[in-house]
Amino acid sequence: MTLMREVEDRIERKLYRQGKIAGAVYTGRGQEAIPVGSALLAEPGDVLFPSHRDMAIFFIRGVSARRVLAQYMGRMGGLTRGRDGNMHMGDMSVNVVSIISALAATVPVAAGAALALKYLNRNGVAFSYFGDGATSRGDWHEGVNLASVQKLPVVFICNNNCYAYSTPLNLQMACANVADRGPAYNMPAAIVDGNNVLAVYEATQRAVAHCRAGLGPYLLECKTFRMTGHSAHDAAHYVPQELFEEWRKLDPIARLENRMLAEGWAGQAELDRARAAVVQEVDDAVQWAEQSPYPDAATLLEDVYEKP
Ligand SMILES: Cc1ncc(C[n+]2csc(CCOP(=O)(O)OP(=O)(O)O)c2C)c(N)n1
Ligand SMILES: [Mg+2]
């Protein structure tokens, strides 16, 4: 969670302002417990479909901060080798499927991946991530319906951060919770404190067990808040200030650290050392990324189309 926070802070608050980021910047500040608490439960053969606020998934699957930073800077060292300048990236060598920009477009793809895993008897699970707004798109309903009818092993993980760009929840869906959509598909759905990484972990354990037992998909609605604008170019004037203040008290990293100290799982010195190591790792990664070259224009069509 700290690595994700540090990499995203560096991108949004420094490199973007210095004009070094090639594309737009969307961060998951305040939402780190969701990708971390869930993706830690993915087995190597499982397939993950991150959304735009789930950077930790890449780190959990072993993608380095160097490569993620090079990606955002449009360099050859990035996952798309300079073809894209933000989070539209994946790494099929570790079963992380690239984000499709159109919201919810990856949901039917996740259902398809789960169909393949089931057909091949792999006992694998697809992890499908999206925001609250994405659940109002047609693709979301088609993908969820297919998964449910076919009893496919998909954990659908919603980060409900109360906004879809500037649109608050009540203006984009008529039910109170995303989880309320589950029964329409005869799919179990749980509401989780998305700012508590241990709660997300436990809920995901239950969801994954359900999927691996062949019982079909499972929906997790992780309640959280977007502690930033929609993107680095959005100051979020439309969000009432007191909401930020309320949710700041629920910061998932601070909450876990406080719990660790209270339970005696770690001392302050250990936490400080861990944080310093993260800062150092990100310093190194930024330097590495800045030294990575931009792609040669003559190669830009490589890997765009499959060769015969
Ligand atoms: C079909 C489609 N419409 C609009 C957009 C532009 N867009 C990107 S993210 C976003 C908001 C998404 O809200 P939500 O699903 O709640 O995710 P969040 O950004 O809050 O994590 C919008 C409107 C898009 N990418 N795709
Ligand atoms: Mg949202």
mmCIF file of N, CA and C and ligand atoms in Angstrom, residues 26 31 51-53 101-103 130-135 137 159 161 163-165 172 226 230, ligand 1:
data_model
loop_
_atom_site.group_PDB
_atom_site.id
_atom_site.type_symbol
_atom_site.label_atom_id
_atom_site.label_comp_id
_atom_site.label_asym_id
_atom_site.label_seq_id
_atom_site.Cartn_x
_atom_site.Cartn_y
_atom_site.Cartn_z
ATOM 1 N N TYR A 26 -4.426 9.170 -13.085
ATOM 2 C CA TYR A 26 -5.530 8.777 -12.192
ATOM 3 C C TYR A 26 -4.902 8.007 -11.050
ATOM 4 N N GLN A 31 -7.472 4.383 -1.559
ATOM 5 C CA GLN A 31 -8.161 3.149 -1.948
ATOM 6 C C GLN A 31 -7.199 1.950 -2.008
ATOM 7 N N SER A 51 -8.418 -2.133 -12.675
ATOM 8 C CA SER A 51 -8.987 -0.899 -13.219
ATOM 9 C C SER A 51 -7.990 0.229 -12.949
ATOM 10 N N HIS A 52 -8.413 1.479 -13.137
ATOM 11 C CA HIS A 52 -7.436 2.571 -13.144
ATOM 12 C C HIS A 52 -6.977 3.048 -11.767
ATOM 13 N N ARG A 53 -7.480 2.451 -10.670
ATOM 14 C CA ARG A 53 -6.987 2.872 -9.346
ATOM 15 C C ARG A 53 -6.430 1.671 -8.577
ATOM 16 N N SER A 101 -9.662 1.117 -21.848
ATOM 17 C CA SER A 101 -10.066 2.442 -21.390
ATOM 18 C C SER A 101 -11.584 2.555 -21.205
ATOM 19 N N ALA A 102 -12.359 2.011 -22.122
ATOM 20 C CA ALA A 102 -13.824 2.124 -22.014
ATOM 21 C C ALA A 102 -14.282 1.399 -20.756
ATOM 22 N N LEU A 103 -14.995 2.125 -19.888
ATOM 23 C CA LEU A 103 -15.393 1.575 -18.592
ATOM 24 C C LEU A 103 -16.196 0.292 -18.733
ATOM 25 N N PHE A 130 -13.407 -2.820 -10.894
ATOM 26 C CA PHE A 130 -14.082 -1.683 -11.541
ATOM 27 C C PHE A 130 -14.584 -0.725 -10.469
ATOM 28 N N GLY A 131 -15.010 0.463 -10.920
ATOM 29 C CA GLY A 131 -15.569 1.452 -10.000
ATOM 30 C C GLY A 131 -17.083 1.365 -9.954
ATOM 31 N N ASP A 132 -17.680 2.184 -9.096
ATOM 32 C CA ASP A 132 -19.144 2.212 -8.970
ATOM 33 C C ASP A 132 -19.798 2.618 -10.292
ATOM 34 N N GLY A 133 -19.222 3.629 -10.947
ATOM 35 C CA GLY A 133 -19.817 4.122 -12.197
ATOM 36 C C GLY A 133 -19.861 3.044 -13.269
ATOM 37 N N ALA A 134 -18.830 2.219 -13.313
ATOM 38 C CA ALA A 134 -18.765 1.166 -14.337
ATOM 39 C C ALA A 134 -19.923 0.190 -14.213
ATOM 40 N N THR A 135 -20.508 0.068 -13.005
ATOM 41 C CA THR A 135 -21.589 -0.914 -12.829
ATOM 42 C C THR A 135 -22.901 -0.436 -13.459
ATOM 43 N N ARG A 137 -22.889 0.561 -16.618
ATOM 44 C CA ARG A 137 -22.667 0.375 -18.054
ATOM 45 C C ARG A 137 -23.238 -0.975 -18.504
ATOM 46 N N ASN A 159 -14.696 -0.948 -6.401
ATOM 47 C CA ASN A 159 -14.300 0.110 -5.476
ATOM 48 C C ASN A 159 -15.392 1.166 -5.576
ATOM 49 N N ASN A 161 -16.201 4.414 -4.618
ATOM 50 C CA ASN A 161 -15.567 5.609 -4.036
ATOM 51 C C ASN A 161 -16.497 6.817 -4.082
ATOM 52 N N TYR A 163 -18.050 8.469 -6.221
ATOM 53 C CA TYR A 163 -18.106 9.344 -7.400
ATOM 54 C C TYR A 163 -17.685 8.599 -8.652
ATOM 55 N N ALA A 164 -18.294 8.980 -9.762
ATOM 56 C CA ALA A 164 -17.807 8.588 -11.083
ATOM 57 C C ALA A 164 -17.503 9.910 -11.786
ATOM 58 N N TYR A 165 -16.244 10.246 -11.847
ATOM 59 C CA TYR A 165 -15.794 11.600 -12.215
ATOM 60 C C TYR A 165 -16.525 12.584 -11.297
ATOM 61 N N GLN A 172 -26.196 8.381 -10.462
ATOM 62 C CA GLN A 172 -25.878 7.388 -11.499
ATOM 63 C C GLN A 172 -26.451 6.006 -11.232
ATOM 64 N N ARG A 226 -12.638 8.493 -2.950
ATOM 65 C CA ARG A 226 -11.562 8.950 -3.832
ATOM 66 C C ARG A 226 -10.930 10.204 -3.219
ATOM 67 N N HIS A 230 -10.813 13.411 -9.915
ATOM 68 C CA HIS A 230 -10.906 12.246 -10.805
ATOM 69 C C HIS A 230 -9.538 11.943 -11.416
HETATM 70 C C1 LIG B 1 -17.594 4.193 -21.534
HETATM 71 C C2 LIG B 1 -16.774 5.277 -20.904
HETATM 72 N N1 LIG B 1 -17.350 6.466 -20.595
HETATM 73 C C3 LIG B 1 -16.609 7.451 -20.035
HETATM 74 C C4 LIG B 1 -15.270 7.256 -19.787
HETATM 75 C C5 LIG B 1 -14.447 8.364 -19.137
HETATM 76 N N2 LIG B 1 -14.211 8.002 -17.735
HETATM 77 C C6 LIG B 1 -13.087 7.376 -17.353
HETATM 78 S S1 LIG B 1 -13.094 6.981 -15.708
HETATM 79 C C7 LIG B 1 -14.621 7.682 -15.501
HETATM 80 C C8 LIG B 1 -15.299 7.655 -14.155
HETATM 81 C C9 LIG B 1 -15.458 6.262 -13.700
HETATM 82 O O1 LIG B 1 -16.125 6.178 -12.479
HETATM 83 P P1 LIG B 1 -16.092 4.863 -11.654
HETATM 84 O O2 LIG B 1 -16.464 3.694 -12.494
HETATM 85 O O3 LIG B 1 -16.873 5.093 -10.428
HETATM 86 O O4 LIG B 1 -14.532 4.687 -11.328
HETATM 87 P P2 LIG B 1 -13.621 5.692 -10.475
HETATM 88 O O5 LIG B 1 -12.949 6.584 -11.474
HETATM 89 O O6 LIG B 1 -14.466 6.437 -9.542
HETATM 90 O O7 LIG B 1 -12.642 4.784 -9.789
HETATM 91 C C10 LIG B 1 -15.099 8.210 -16.690
HETATM 92 C C11 LIG B 1 -16.400 8.891 -16.853
HETATM 93 C C12 LIG B 1 -14.702 6.001 -20.130
HETATM 94 N N3 LIG B 1 -13.426 5.710 -19.893
HETATM 95 N N4 LIG B 1 -15.467 5.030 -20.690
#
